[in-house]
Amino acid sequence: LPDSFEELLEQRYFGTAMEMLEQKIEAQPENFEWRMKLAEVQGRHCNNFAGAEKIIRQMESDGIFSREQIQTAKMRLKEWRALLPQN
């Protein structure tokens, strides 16, 4: 298996990438970027927008992040949805 998070994504080891991020988040739950990367893997790479939304809702309910960070998270979710191919 690849060693870095970026290599895991490149080689489409999404489950392993998410496990890596979940471990990091457990150790440092206040890390906004790691949580956003987890939401991005769910939504953008796995097309699991319900999972990405759940992560962002959890971030909001945790009360750790600022209103601006939550707004950023919601905007990124919209951007990832917009990248989906239109039928």
PDB file of C-alpha atoms in Angstrom:
ATOM      1  CA  LEU A   1       0.000   0.000   0.000  1.00  0.00           C
ATOM      2  CA  PRO A   2       1.112   3.571  -0.598  1.00  0.00           C
ATOM      3  CA  ASP A   3       2.512   5.458   2.394  1.00  0.00           C
ATOM      4  CA  SER A   4       1.003   8.914   1.991  1.00  0.00           C
ATOM      5  CA  PHE A   5      -2.581  10.111   1.934  1.00  0.00           C
ATOM      6  CA  GLU A   6      -2.066  11.670  -1.510  1.00  0.00           C
ATOM      7  CA  GLU A   7      -0.711   8.403  -2.926  1.00  0.00           C
ATOM      8  CA  LEU A   8      -3.658   6.506  -1.468  1.00  0.00           C
ATOM      9  CA  LEU A   9      -6.033   8.852  -3.309  1.00  0.00           C
ATOM     10  CA  GLU A  10      -4.056   8.665  -6.551  1.00  0.00           C
ATOM     11  CA  GLN A  11      -4.212   4.878  -6.478  1.00  0.00           C
ATOM     12  CA  ARG A  12      -7.883   4.913  -5.458  1.00  0.00           C
ATOM     13  CA  TYR A  13      -7.435   3.347  -2.006  1.00  0.00           C
ATOM     14  CA  PHE A  14     -10.291   5.460  -0.699  1.00  0.00           C
ATOM     15  CA  GLY A  15     -11.221   3.229   2.227  1.00  0.00           C
ATOM     16  CA  THR A  16      -7.652   3.150   3.483  1.00  0.00           C
ATOM     17  CA  ALA A  17      -7.353   6.923   3.008  1.00  0.00           C
ATOM     18  CA  MET A  18     -10.507   7.452   5.070  1.00  0.00           C
ATOM     19  CA  GLU A  19      -9.225   5.142   7.815  1.00  0.00           C
ATOM     20  CA  MET A  20      -5.977   7.118   7.934  1.00  0.00           C
ATOM     21  CA  LEU A  21      -7.884  10.390   8.269  1.00  0.00           C
ATOM     22  CA  GLU A  22     -10.260   8.986  10.891  1.00  0.00           C
ATOM     23  CA  GLN A  23      -7.289   7.999  13.044  1.00  0.00           C
ATOM     24  CA  LYS A  24      -5.782  11.466  12.706  1.00  0.00           C
ATOM     25  CA  ILE A  25      -9.123  13.106  13.506  1.00  0.00           C
ATOM     26  CA  GLU A  26      -9.558  10.924  16.582  1.00  0.00           C
ATOM     27  CA  ALA A  27      -6.198  12.173  17.844  1.00  0.00           C
ATOM     28  CA  GLN A  28      -6.876  15.819  16.868  1.00  0.00           C
ATOM     29  CA  PRO A  29     -10.627  16.422  16.456  1.00  0.00           C
ATOM     30  CA  GLU A  30     -10.097  20.183  16.101  1.00  0.00           C
ATOM     31  CA  ASN A  31      -8.168  19.785  12.817  1.00  0.00           C
ATOM     32  CA  PHE A  32     -10.438  21.383  10.214  1.00  0.00           C
ATOM     33  CA  GLU A  33      -8.421  20.364   7.158  1.00  0.00           C
ATOM     34  CA  TRP A  34      -8.369  16.669   8.053  1.00  0.00           C
ATOM     35  CA  ARG A  35     -12.127  16.666   8.545  1.00  0.00           C
ATOM     36  CA  MET A  36     -12.581  18.457   5.235  1.00  0.00           C
ATOM     37  CA  LYS A  37     -10.346  15.930   3.483  1.00  0.00           C
ATOM     38  CA  LEU A  38     -12.467  13.141   4.938  1.00  0.00           C
ATOM     39  CA  ALA A  39     -15.645  14.818   3.685  1.00  0.00           C
ATOM     40  CA  GLU A  40     -14.010  15.344   0.290  1.00  0.00           C
ATOM     41  CA  VAL A  41     -13.069  11.673  -0.055  1.00  0.00           C
ATOM     42  CA  GLN A  42     -16.629  10.703   0.834  1.00  0.00           C
ATOM     43  CA  GLY A  43     -18.334  13.216  -1.440  1.00  0.00           C
ATOM     44  CA  ARG A  44     -16.004  13.890  -4.329  1.00  0.00           C
ATOM     45  CA  HIS A  45     -14.135  10.625  -4.698  1.00  0.00           C
ATOM     46  CA  CYS A  46     -16.784   8.123  -3.558  1.00  0.00           C
ATOM     47  CA  ASN A  47     -19.894  10.089  -4.641  1.00  0.00           C
ATOM     48  CA  ASN A  48     -21.254   9.593  -1.129  1.00  0.00           C
ATOM     49  CA  PHE A  49     -22.679  13.044  -0.528  1.00  0.00           C
ATOM     50  CA  ALA A  50     -24.845  11.805   2.346  1.00  0.00           C
ATOM     51  CA  GLY A  51     -21.644  10.702   4.101  1.00  0.00           C
ATOM     52  CA  ALA A  52     -19.948  14.033   3.366  1.00  0.00           C
ATOM     53  CA  GLU A  53     -22.983  15.943   4.655  1.00  0.00           C
ATOM     54  CA  LYS A  54     -22.968  13.834   7.816  1.00  0.00           C
ATOM     55  CA  ILE A  55     -19.324  14.738   8.452  1.00  0.00           C
ATOM     56  CA  ILE A  56     -20.083  18.436   8.001  1.00  0.00           C
ATOM     57  CA  ARG A  57     -23.176  18.238  10.250  1.00  0.00           C
ATOM     58  CA  GLN A  58     -21.021  16.553  12.901  1.00  0.00           C
ATOM     59  CA  MET A  59     -18.442  19.331  12.571  1.00  0.00           C
ATOM     60  CA  GLU A  60     -21.203  21.878  13.092  1.00  0.00           C
ATOM     61  CA  SER A  61     -22.717  20.124  16.114  1.00  0.00           C
ATOM     62  CA  ASP A  62     -19.329  19.562  17.772  1.00  0.00           C
ATOM     63  CA  GLY A  63     -19.062  23.299  18.370  1.00  0.00           C
ATOM     64  CA  ILE A  64     -15.303  23.238  17.749  1.00  0.00           C
ATOM     65  CA  PHE A  65     -15.339  25.138  14.472  1.00  0.00           C
ATOM     66  CA  SER A  66     -16.253  28.732  13.716  1.00  0.00           C
ATOM     67  CA  ARG A  67     -19.309  29.733  11.731  1.00  0.00           C
ATOM     68  CA  GLU A  68     -16.971  30.768   8.905  1.00  0.00           C
ATOM     69  CA  GLN A  69     -15.361  27.321   8.825  1.00  0.00           C
ATOM     70  CA  ILE A  70     -18.771  25.642   8.677  1.00  0.00           C
ATOM     71  CA  GLN A  71     -19.823  27.965   5.842  1.00  0.00           C
ATOM     72  CA  THR A  72     -16.604  27.061   4.008  1.00  0.00           C
ATOM     73  CA  ALA A  73     -17.355  23.369   4.505  1.00  0.00           C
ATOM     74  CA  LYS A  74     -20.880  23.765   3.109  1.00  0.00           C
ATOM     75  CA  MET A  75     -19.586  25.713   0.108  1.00  0.00           C
ATOM     76  CA  ARG A  76     -17.007  23.033  -0.660  1.00  0.00           C
ATOM     77  CA  LEU A  77     -19.748  20.411  -0.561  1.00  0.00           C
ATOM     78  CA  LYS A  78     -21.696  22.424  -3.148  1.00  0.00           C
ATOM     79  CA  GLU A  79     -18.553  22.707  -5.290  1.00  0.00           C
ATOM     80  CA  TRP A  80     -17.970  18.941  -5.177  1.00  0.00           C
ATOM     81  CA  ARG A  81     -21.571  18.323  -6.216  1.00  0.00           C
ATOM     82  CA  ALA A  82     -21.139  20.735  -9.128  1.00  0.00           C
ATOM     83  CA  LEU A  83     -18.200  18.651 -10.377  1.00  0.00           C
ATOM     84  CA  LEU A  84     -20.468  15.657 -10.946  1.00  0.00           C
ATOM     85  CA  PRO A  85     -21.103  14.938 -14.624  1.00  0.00           C
ATOM     86  CA  GLN A  86     -24.519  16.133 -15.715  1.00  0.00           C
ATOM     87  CA  ASN A  87     -26.695  13.593 -17.520  1.00  0.00           C
TER      88      ASN A  87
END
